[in-house]
Amino acid sequence: MSPSGNGPEERYTAAPFVPEGAGLDALRRAAAGCRGCPLHRNATQTVFGAGRAGARVMLVGEQPGDQEDRQGRPFVGPAGRLLDRALAEAGLDPADAYVTNAVKHFKFTRAEPRKRRIHKAPTLREATACGPWLAAELALVEPELIVVLGATAGKALLGSSFRVGEVRGTVLEREIHGRPERLVPTVHPSSVLRARDEDRDAAYEGLVADLNVAAHALG
Ligand code: URA
């Protein structure tokens, strides 16, 4: 079964594309050619994680958005700007974090041809297919703490029963891809942007409060 055949029952996985023993730069180059699931077909490019091996914190989002797809870097659009502000308020330096996504290609729909691209949430199957990239990033970065941004990242890392509302702002200790990890889940920054005007400040303060938990856990 070829990883790019992508018949309806075919198992999607990035595993055959992930080189063994590679560093982050080589992984990033290999990820550019990933055909492990159908999302590469419509996306502009793979958006791999950004940051250095040894970063103390790894931030894991859902998938690149429109801006990230065009620029090839995670969290450079409106959600990323909000996240940077919230991180700074919590005393975490965004420049010191390794930032990545559970899914490395932008998934979208268009209401009509040539119309604006509208984000579409990846399925668990797509997030699972992308898991080998996240596992390889974790093994190389070896963060002291993972900040889990929203439900897709949570399900990808902690399983399909993950509910962000049940565990946000707490420090979890779990084995992930064979390594003991500490994780602090919180909401996705896009959910703050999408909140109703009257709820947005509270949603933002909630995100900052969860990131404060992460900052204290790091010490
Ligand atoms: N949302 C995400 O989850 N990741 C990005 O990189 C941008 C927006």
Coordinates of N, CA and C and ligand atoms in Angstrom, one line a residue:
M1 N 0.9 -1.2 0.0 CA 0.0 0.0 0.0 C 0.9 1.2 0.0
S2 N 0.8 2.1 -1.0 CA 1.6 3.3 -1.0 C 1.1 4.4 -0.1
P3 N 1.9 5.1 0.6 CA 1.4 6.1 1.5 C 0.7 7.3 0.7
S4 N 0.9 7.4 -0.6 CA 0.2 8.4 -1.3 C -1.0 7.9 -2.1
G5 N -1.3 6.6 -2.0 CA -2.4 6.1 -2.7 C -3.7 6.7 -2.2
N6 N -3.8 6.7 -0.8 CA -4.9 7.5 -0.1 C -6.3 7.0 -0.5
G7 N -6.5 5.7 -0.7 CA -7.9 5.2 -0.8 C -8.6 5.4 0.5
P8 N -9.9 5.3 0.4 CA -10.7 5.6 1.6 C -10.3 4.8 2.9
E9 N -10.0 3.5 2.7 CA -9.7 2.7 3.9 C -8.2 2.7 4.2
E10 N -7.4 3.4 3.4 CA -6.0 3.3 3.5 C -5.6 4.1 4.8
R11 N -4.5 3.5 5.5 CA -4.0 4.1 6.7 C -3.1 5.3 6.3
Y12 N -3.4 6.5 6.7 CA -2.5 7.6 6.5 C -1.4 7.6 7.5
T13 N -0.2 7.8 7.1 CA 0.9 8.0 8.1 C 2.1 8.7 7.4
A14 N 2.7 9.5 8.2 CA 3.9 10.2 7.8 C 5.2 9.4 8.0
A15 N 5.0 8.2 8.7 CA 6.2 7.5 9.1 C 7.2 7.2 8.0
P16 N 6.8 6.8 6.8 CA 7.8 6.5 5.8 C 8.6 7.7 5.4
F17 N 8.2 8.9 5.7 CA 8.8 10.1 5.2 C 9.8 10.7 6.3
V18 N 9.7 10.1 7.5 CA 10.5 10.7 8.6 C 11.9 10.0 8.6
P19 N 13.0 10.7 8.3 CA 14.3 10.1 8.3 C 14.8 9.7 9.7
E20 N 15.4 8.6 9.8 CA 16.0 8.2 11.1 C 17.3 9.0 11.4
G21 N 17.5 9.3 12.6 CA 18.8 9.9 13.1 C 19.0 11.3 12.5
A22 N 17.9 12.0 12.0 CA 18.0 13.3 11.5 C 18.0 14.4 12.5
G23 N 18.6 15.5 12.3 CA 18.5 16.7 13.2 C 17.2 17.5 12.7
L24 N 17.0 18.6 13.4 CA 15.8 19.4 13.1 C 15.8 19.9 11.6
D25 N 17.0 20.4 11.2 CA 17.0 20.9 9.8 C 16.7 19.9 8.8
A26 N 17.3 18.7 9.0 CA 17.0 17.6 8.0 C 15.6 17.1 8.1
L27 N 15.0 17.1 9.3 CA 13.6 16.8 9.4 C 12.7 17.7 8.7
R28 N 13.1 19.0 8.8 CA 12.3 20.1 8.2 C 12.3 19.9 6.7
R29 N 13.5 19.6 6.1 CA 13.6 19.4 4.7 C 12.8 18.1 4.2
A30 N 12.9 17.1 5.0 CA 12.1 15.9 4.7 C 10.6 16.1 4.8
A31 N 10.2 16.9 5.8 CA 8.8 17.2 5.9 C 8.2 17.9 4.7
A32 N 9.0 18.7 4.1 CA 8.6 19.4 2.9 C 8.0 18.5 1.8
G33 N 8.5 17.2 1.8 CA 8.1 16.3 0.8 C 7.1 15.3 1.3
C34 N 6.5 15.5 2.5 CA 5.6 14.5 3.1 C 4.3 14.4 2.3
R35 N 4.0 13.1 2.0 CA 2.7 12.8 1.3 C 1.9 11.8 2.1
G36 N 2.1 11.8 3.4 CA 1.5 10.8 4.3 C 0.0 10.8 4.4
C37 N -0.6 11.9 4.0 CA -2.1 12.0 4.0 C -2.4 13.0 2.9
P38 N -3.7 13.1 2.6 CA -4.0 14.0 1.4 C -3.9 15.5 1.6
L39 N -3.6 16.0 2.8 CA -3.6 17.4 3.0 C -2.5 18.2 2.3
H40 N -1.5 17.5 1.8 CA -0.4 18.2 1.1 C -0.9 18.6 -0.3
R41 N -2.0 18.1 -0.7 CA -2.4 18.3 -2.1 C -2.9 19.8 -2.3
N42 N -3.6 20.3 -1.4 CA -4.1 21.7 -1.5 C -3.3 22.7 -0.8
A43 N -2.5 22.3 0.1 CA -1.7 23.3 0.9 C -0.6 23.8 0.0
T44 N -0.1 25.1 0.4 CA 1.0 25.6 -0.4 C 2.3 24.9 0.0
Q45 N 2.5 24.6 1.3 CA 3.7 24.0 1.7 C 3.6 23.4 3.1
T46 N 4.5 22.5 3.5 CA 4.5 22.0 4.8 C 5.0 23.1 5.7
V47 N 4.3 23.3 6.9 CA 4.7 24.2 7.9 C 5.3 23.4 9.1
F48 N 6.6 23.3 9.1 CA 7.2 22.6 10.2 C 7.4 23.4 11.4
G49 N 7.8 22.8 12.5 CA 8.0 23.6 13.7 C 9.2 24.6 13.6
A50 N 9.2 25.6 14.5 CA 10.3 26.6 14.5 C 10.8 26.7 15.9
G51 N 12.1 26.9 15.9 CA 12.8 27.0 17.2 C 14.0 26.1 17.2
R52 N 14.6 25.9 18.4 CA 15.9 25.2 18.5 C 15.7 23.9 19.4
A53 N 16.6 23.0 19.1 CA 16.6 21.8 20.0 C 17.1 22.3 21.3
G54 N 16.5 21.8 22.4 CA 16.9 22.2 23.7 C 16.0 23.3 24.3
A55 N 15.1 23.8 23.4 CA 14.1 24.9 23.9 C 13.4 24.3 25.2
R56 N 13.2 25.1 26.2 CA 12.6 24.6 27.4 C 11.1 24.3 27.3
V57 N 10.5 25.1 26.4 CA 9.0 24.9 26.2 C 8.7 24.6 24.8
M58 N 7.8 23.6 24.6 CA 7.3 23.3 23.2 C 5.8 23.7 23.2
L59 N 5.4 24.6 22.3 CA 4.0 24.9 22.1 C 3.5 24.1 21.0
V60 N 2.4 23.5 21.2 CA 1.8 22.6 20.1 C 0.4 23.1 19.8
G61 N 0.2 23.6 18.5 CA -1.1 24.1 18.1 C -1.8 23.1 17.2
E62 N -2.8 23.5 16.5 CA -3.6 22.6 15.7 C -3.0 22.3 14.3
Q63 N -3.0 23.3 13.5 CA -2.5 23.2 12.1 C -2.2 24.7 11.6
P64 N -1.4 24.8 10.6 CA -1.1 26.2 10.1 C -2.4 26.8 9.6
G65 N -2.5 28.1 9.7 CA -3.6 28.8 9.1 C -3.2 29.4 7.8
D66 N -4.0 30.3 7.3 CA -3.8 30.9 5.9 C -2.4 31.6 5.8
Q67 N -2.1 32.4 6.8 CA -0.9 33.1 6.8 C 0.3 32.2 6.9
E68 N 0.2 31.2 7.8 CA 1.3 30.3 8.1 C 1.5 29.5 6.8
D69 N 0.5 29.1 6.1 CA 0.6 28.3 4.9 C 1.3 29.1 3.8
R70 N 1.1 30.4 3.8 CA 1.8 31.2 2.8 C 3.2 31.5 3.1
Q71 N 3.5 31.7 4.4 CA 4.8 32.1 4.9 C 5.7 30.9 5.3
G72 N 5.1 29.8 5.5 CA 5.9 28.6 5.8 C 6.4 28.5 7.3
R73 N 5.8 29.4 8.1 CA 6.2 29.3 9.6 C 4.9 29.3 10.5
P74 N 5.0 28.6 11.6 CA 3.9 28.4 12.5 C 3.6 29.7 13.2
F75 N 2.3 30.0 13.5 CA 1.9 31.1 14.4 C 2.4 32.4 14.0
V76 N 2.3 32.8 12.7 CA 2.7 34.1 12.3 C 1.5 35.0 11.9
G77 N 0.3 34.4 12.0 CA -0.9 35.2 11.7 C -1.5 35.8 13.0
P78 N -2.8 36.1 12.9 CA -3.5 36.8 14.1 C -3.4 35.9 15.3
A79 N -3.6 34.6 15.2 CA -3.6 33.8 16.5 C -2.2 33.8 17.1
G80 N -1.2 33.8 16.2 CA 0.2 33.8 16.7 C 0.5 35.1 17.4
R81 N 0.0 36.2 16.9 CA 0.3 37.5 17.5 C -0.4 37.6 18.9
L82 N -1.6 37.0 19.0 CA -2.3 37.0 20.3 C -1.5 36.1 21.2
L83 N -1.1 35.0 20.7 CA -0.3 34.0 21.6 C 1.0 34.7 22.1
D84 N 1.7 35.4 21.2 CA 2.9 36.0 21.7 C 2.7 37.0 22.8
R85 N 1.6 37.7 22.6 CA 1.2 38.7 23.7 C 0.9 38.0 25.0
A86 N 0.1 37.0 24.9 CA -0.2 36.2 26.1 C 1.0 35.6 26.8
L87 N 1.9 35.0 26.0 CA 3.1 34.4 26.5 C 3.9 35.4 27.2
A88 N 4.1 36.6 26.6 CA 4.9 37.7 27.2 C 4.3 38.1 28.5
E89 N 3.0 38.2 28.6 CA 2.3 38.6 29.8 C 2.5 37.6 30.9
A90 N 2.6 36.3 30.5 CA 2.8 35.2 31.5 C 4.3 35.1 31.8
G91 N 5.2 35.9 31.2 CA 6.6 35.8 31.5 C 7.3 34.7 30.7
L92 N 6.7 34.3 29.7 CA 7.4 33.3 28.8 C 7.9 34.0 27.5
D93 N 9.1 33.8 27.2 CA 9.6 34.5 26.0 C 9.3 33.7 24.7
P94 N 8.4 34.2 23.8 CA 8.1 33.4 22.6 C 9.3 33.0 21.8
A95 N 10.4 33.8 21.9 CA 11.6 33.5 21.1 C 12.3 32.3 21.6
D96 N 12.1 32.0 22.9 CA 12.8 30.8 23.5 C 12.0 29.5 23.4
A97 N 10.8 29.6 22.8 CA 10.0 28.4 22.7 C 10.2 27.7 21.4
Y98 N 9.9 26.4 21.3 CA 9.8 25.7 20.1 C 8.3 25.6 19.8
V99 N 8.0 26.1 18.6 CA 6.5 26.3 18.3 C 6.2 25.3 17.1
T100 N 5.2 24.5 17.3 CA 4.8 23.6 16.2 C 3.3 23.3 16.2
N101 N 2.9 22.5 15.3 CA 1.5 22.1 15.2 C 1.3 20.6 15.1
A102 N 0.2 20.1 15.6 CA -0.1 18.7 15.5 C -0.2 18.2 14.0
V103 N -0.7 19.1 13.2 CA -0.8 18.8 11.7 C 0.0 19.9 11.0
K104 N 0.8 19.4 10.0 CA 1.8 20.3 9.4 C 1.3 20.9 8.0
H105 N 0.1 20.6 7.6 CA -0.5 21.2 6.4 C -1.8 21.9 6.7
F106 N -2.0 23.0 6.0 CA -3.2 23.8 6.2 C -4.4 23.1 5.5
K107 N -5.5 22.9 6.3 CA -6.7 22.3 5.7 C -7.7 23.4 5.6
F108 N -8.4 23.5 4.5 CA -9.3 24.6 4.3 C -10.4 24.2 3.3
T109 N -11.5 25.0 3.3 CA -12.5 24.9 2.3 C -12.6 26.3 1.7
R110 N -13.3 26.3 0.5 CA -13.6 27.6 -0.1 C -15.1 27.6 -0.4
A111 N -15.8 28.7 0.0 CA -17.2 28.8 -0.2 C -17.4 28.7 -1.7
E112 N -16.6 29.5 -2.5 CA -16.7 29.5 -4.0 C -15.3 29.5 -4.5
P113 N -15.1 29.1 -5.8 CA -13.8 29.1 -6.3 C -13.2 30.5 -6.2
R114 N -11.9 30.7 -5.9 CA -11.2 31.9 -5.8 C -11.6 32.8 -4.6
K115 N -12.6 32.2 -3.8 CA -12.9 33.0 -2.6 C -11.9 32.7 -1.5
R116 N -12.0 33.4 -0.4 CA -11.1 33.3 0.8 C -11.1 31.8 1.2
R117 N -9.9 31.4 1.7 CA -9.8 30.0 2.2 C -10.2 30.0 3.7
I118 N -11.1 29.1 4.0 CA -11.7 29.0 5.3 C -11.1 27.8 6.0
H119 N -10.5 28.0 7.2 CA -9.9 26.9 8.0 C -10.9 25.8 8.2
K120 N -10.5 24.6 8.1 CA -11.3 23.4 8.4 C -10.5 22.5 9.4
A121 N -11.2 22.1 10.5 CA -10.4 21.4 11.5 C -10.0 20.0 10.9
P122 N -8.7 19.7 11.2 CA -8.3 18.3 10.7 C -9.0 17.2 11.5
T123 N -9.1 16.1 10.9 CA -9.7 14.9 11.5 C -8.6 14.3 12.4
L124 N -9.1 13.4 13.3 CA -8.2 12.7 14.2 C -7.3 11.8 13.4
R125 N -7.8 11.3 12.3 CA -7.0 10.4 11.4 C -5.9 11.2 10.8
E126 N -6.1 12.5 10.4 CA -5.1 13.3 9.8 C -4.0 13.7 10.9
A127 N -4.5 14.0 12.1 CA -3.6 14.4 13.2 C -2.7 13.1 13.6
T128 N -3.3 12.0 13.6 CA -2.6 10.8 13.9 C -1.5 10.5 12.8
A129 N -1.9 10.7 11.6 CA -1.0 10.5 10.5 C 0.3 11.4 10.6
C130 N 0.1 12.6 11.1 CA 1.1 13.5 11.3 C 2.0 13.3 12.5
G131 N 1.5 12.4 13.4 CA 2.1 12.1 14.7 C 3.6 11.8 14.6
P132 N 4.1 11.1 13.6 CA 5.5 10.8 13.6 C 6.4 12.0 13.5
W133 N 5.9 13.1 12.9 CA 6.7 14.4 12.9 C 6.8 15.0 14.3
L134 N 5.7 15.0 15.0 CA 5.6 15.5 16.3 C 6.5 14.7 17.3
A135 N 6.4 13.4 17.1 CA 7.3 12.5 17.9 C 8.8 12.8 17.7
A136 N 9.1 13.0 16.4 CA 10.5 13.3 16.1 C 10.9 14.6 16.6
E137 N 10.1 15.6 16.6 CA 10.4 16.9 17.1 C 10.6 16.8 18.6
L138 N 9.7 16.1 19.3 CA 9.8 15.9 20.8 C 11.1 15.3 21.2
A139 N 11.5 14.2 20.4 CA 12.7 13.5 20.7 C 13.9 14.4 20.6
L140 N 13.9 15.3 19.6 CA 15.1 16.2 19.4 C 15.1 17.4 20.3
V141 N 13.9 18.0 20.5 CA 13.9 19.3 21.3 C 14.0 18.9 22.8
E142 N 13.4 17.8 23.2 CA 13.4 17.4 24.6 C 13.0 18.5 25.5
P143 N 11.8 19.1 25.3 CA 11.4 20.2 26.1 C 11.1 19.8 27.6
E144 N 11.2 20.8 28.5 CA 10.9 20.5 29.9 C 9.4 20.5 30.1
L145 N 8.7 21.2 29.2 CA 7.2 21.3 29.3 C 6.6 21.5 27.9
I146 N 5.4 20.9 27.8 CA 4.7 21.1 26.5 C 3.4 21.9 26.8
V147 N 3.2 23.0 26.1 CA 2.0 23.7 26.2 C 1.1 23.2 25.1
V148 N -0.1 22.7 25.5 CA -1.0 22.1 24.5 C -2.1 23.1 24.2
L149 N -2.1 23.6 22.9 CA -3.0 24.6 22.6 C -4.3 24.1 21.9
G150 N -5.3 23.8 22.7 CA -6.6 23.4 22.1 C -6.8 21.9 21.9
A151 N -8.0 21.6 21.4 CA -8.4 20.2 21.4 C -7.7 19.3 20.4
T152 N -7.3 19.8 19.2 CA -6.7 19.0 18.2 C -5.3 18.5 18.8
A153 N -4.5 19.5 19.3 CA -3.2 19.2 19.9 C -3.4 18.2 21.0
G154 N -4.4 18.5 21.9 CA -4.7 17.6 23.0 C -5.0 16.2 22.6
K155 N -5.8 16.0 21.6 CA -6.2 14.7 21.2 C -5.0 14.0 20.6
A156 N -4.2 14.7 19.8 CA -3.0 14.2 19.2 C -2.0 13.7 20.2
L157 N -1.9 14.4 21.3 CA -0.8 14.1 22.3 C -1.4 13.2 23.4
L158 N -2.6 13.4 23.8 CA -3.1 12.7 25.0 C -4.3 11.7 24.7
G159 N -4.7 11.6 23.5 CA -5.7 10.6 23.1 C -7.1 11.3 22.9
S160 N -8.0 10.5 22.3 CA -9.2 11.1 21.8 C -10.2 11.5 22.9
S161 N -10.0 11.0 24.1 CA -10.9 11.4 25.2 C -10.5 12.8 25.8
F162 N -9.4 13.4 25.3 CA -9.0 14.7 25.8 C -10.1 15.8 25.7
R163 N -10.3 16.5 26.8 CA -11.3 17.6 26.8 C -10.6 18.8 27.4
V164 N -10.4 19.8 26.7 CA -9.5 20.9 27.2 C -10.2 21.6 28.4
G165 N -11.5 21.6 28.5 CA -12.1 22.3 29.6 C -11.9 21.5 31.0
E166 N -11.6 20.2 30.9 CA -11.4 19.4 32.1 C -10.0 19.6 32.7
V167 N -9.1 19.9 31.8 CA -7.7 19.8 32.3 C -6.9 21.1 32.1
R168 N -7.5 22.1 31.5 CA -6.7 23.3 31.2 C -6.1 24.0 32.5
G169 N -4.9 24.5 32.4 CA -4.3 25.2 33.5 C -3.8 24.2 34.6
T170 N -3.7 22.9 34.3 CA -3.1 22.0 35.2 C -1.8 21.4 34.6
V171 N -1.0 20.9 35.5 CA 0.3 20.2 35.0 C 0.0 18.7 35.0
L172 N 0.0 18.2 33.8 CA -0.2 16.7 33.6 C 1.2 16.0 33.4
E173 N 1.3 14.8 33.9 CA 2.5 14.1 33.6 C 2.1 12.8 32.9
R174 N 2.6 12.6 31.7 CA 2.2 11.5 30.9 C 3.3 11.0 30.1
E175 N 3.2 9.7 29.7 CA 4.2 9.2 28.7 C 3.7 9.5 27.3
I176 N 4.5 10.2 26.5 CA 4.1 10.6 25.2 C 5.2 10.0 24.2
H177 N 4.8 9.3 23.3 CA 5.7 8.7 22.3 C 6.9 8.1 23.0
G178 N 6.7 7.4 24.1 CA 7.7 6.7 24.9 C 8.6 7.6 25.8
R179 N 8.2 8.9 25.9 CA 9.0 9.7 26.8 C 8.1 10.3 27.9
P180 N 8.6 10.4 29.2 CA 7.8 11.0 30.2 C 7.8 12.5 29.9
E181 N 6.6 13.1 29.9 CA 6.5 14.5 29.6 C 5.6 15.2 30.6
R182 N 5.9 16.5 30.8 CA 4.9 17.3 31.6 C 4.2 18.3 30.6
L183 N 2.9 18.4 30.8 CA 2.1 19.2 29.8 C 1.2 20.1 30.5
V184 N 1.0 21.3 30.0 CA 0.0 22.2 30.5 C -1.0 22.5 29.3
P185 N -2.2 22.0 29.4 CA -3.2 22.3 28.3 C -3.8 23.6 28.5
T186 N -4.2 24.3 27.4 CA -5.0 25.5 27.5 C -5.8 25.6 26.2
V187 N -6.5 26.7 26.1 CA -7.4 26.8 24.9 C -6.5 27.2 23.7
H188 N -7.0 27.1 22.5 CA -6.3 27.6 21.4 C -6.5 29.1 21.3
P189 N -5.4 29.8 20.9 CA -5.6 31.3 20.9 C -6.7 31.7 19.9
S190 N -7.0 30.9 18.8 CA -8.0 31.3 17.9 C -9.4 31.4 18.6
S191 N -9.6 30.6 19.6 CA -10.9 30.6 20.3 C -11.1 31.9 21.0
V192 N -10.0 32.5 21.4 CA -10.1 33.9 22.0 C -10.5 34.9 21.0
L193 N -9.9 34.8 19.8 CA -10.3 35.7 18.7 C -11.7 35.5 18.3
R194 N -12.2 34.2 18.4 CA -13.6 34.0 17.9 C -14.6 34.3 19.0
A195 N -14.2 34.5 20.2 CA -15.1 34.7 21.3 C -16.0 36.0 21.0
R196 N -17.2 36.0 21.6 CA -18.0 37.2 21.4 C -17.3 38.4 22.0
D197 N -17.6 39.6 21.5 CA -16.9 40.8 22.0 C -17.0 40.9 23.5
E198 N -18.1 40.6 24.1 CA -18.3 40.8 25.6 C -17.5 39.7 26.4
D199 N -17.1 38.6 25.7 CA -16.5 37.5 26.4 C -14.9 37.5 26.1
R200 N -14.5 38.3 25.2 CA -13.1 38.1 24.7 C -12.1 38.4 25.7
D201 N -12.3 39.5 26.5 CA -11.3 39.8 27.6 C -11.1 38.7 28.6
A202 N -12.3 38.1 29.0 CA -12.2 37.0 30.0 C -11.5 35.8 29.3
A203 N -11.8 35.5 28.1 CA -11.2 34.4 27.4 C -9.6 34.6 27.3
Y204 N -9.3 35.8 27.0 CA -7.8 36.1 27.0 C -7.2 36.0 28.3
E205 N -7.8 36.5 29.4 CA -7.3 36.4 30.7 C -7.1 34.9 31.1
G206 N -8.1 34.1 30.7 CA -8.0 32.7 31.0 C -6.8 32.0 30.3
L207 N -6.5 32.4 29.1 CA -5.3 31.9 28.4 C -4.1 32.3 29.1
V208 N -4.0 33.6 29.5 CA -2.8 34.1 30.3 C -2.7 33.3 31.6
A209 N -3.8 33.1 32.3 CA -3.7 32.4 33.6 C -3.2 31.0 33.4
D210 N -3.6 30.3 32.3 CA -3.1 28.9 32.1 C -1.6 29.0 31.7
L211 N -1.2 30.0 30.9 CA 0.2 30.2 30.6 C 1.1 30.5 31.8
N212 N 0.5 31.2 32.8 CA 1.2 31.5 34.1 C 1.5 30.2 34.8
V213 N 0.5 29.2 34.7 CA 0.8 27.9 35.3 C 2.0 27.3 34.7
A214 N 2.0 27.4 33.3 CA 3.2 26.8 32.6 C 4.5 27.5 33.0
A215 N 4.5 28.8 33.2 CA 5.7 29.6 33.6 C 6.1 29.1 34.9
H216 N 5.2 29.0 35.9 CA 5.6 28.5 37.2 C 6.1 27.1 37.2
A217 N 5.5 26.3 36.4 CA 6.0 24.9 36.3 C 7.4 24.8 35.8
L218 N 7.8 25.8 35.0 CA 9.2 25.8 34.5 C 10.1 26.3 35.5
G219 N 9.6 27.1 36.5 CA 10.5 27.6 37.6 C 11.3 28.7 37.1
Ligands
URA1 N1 -3.3 28.1 14.5 C1 -2.5 27.0 14.8 O1 -2.9 26.1 15.5 N2 -1.3 27.0 14.3 C2 -0.7 28.0 13.6 O2 0.4 27.8 13.3 C3 -1.6 29.1 13.3 C4 -2.8 29.1 13.7

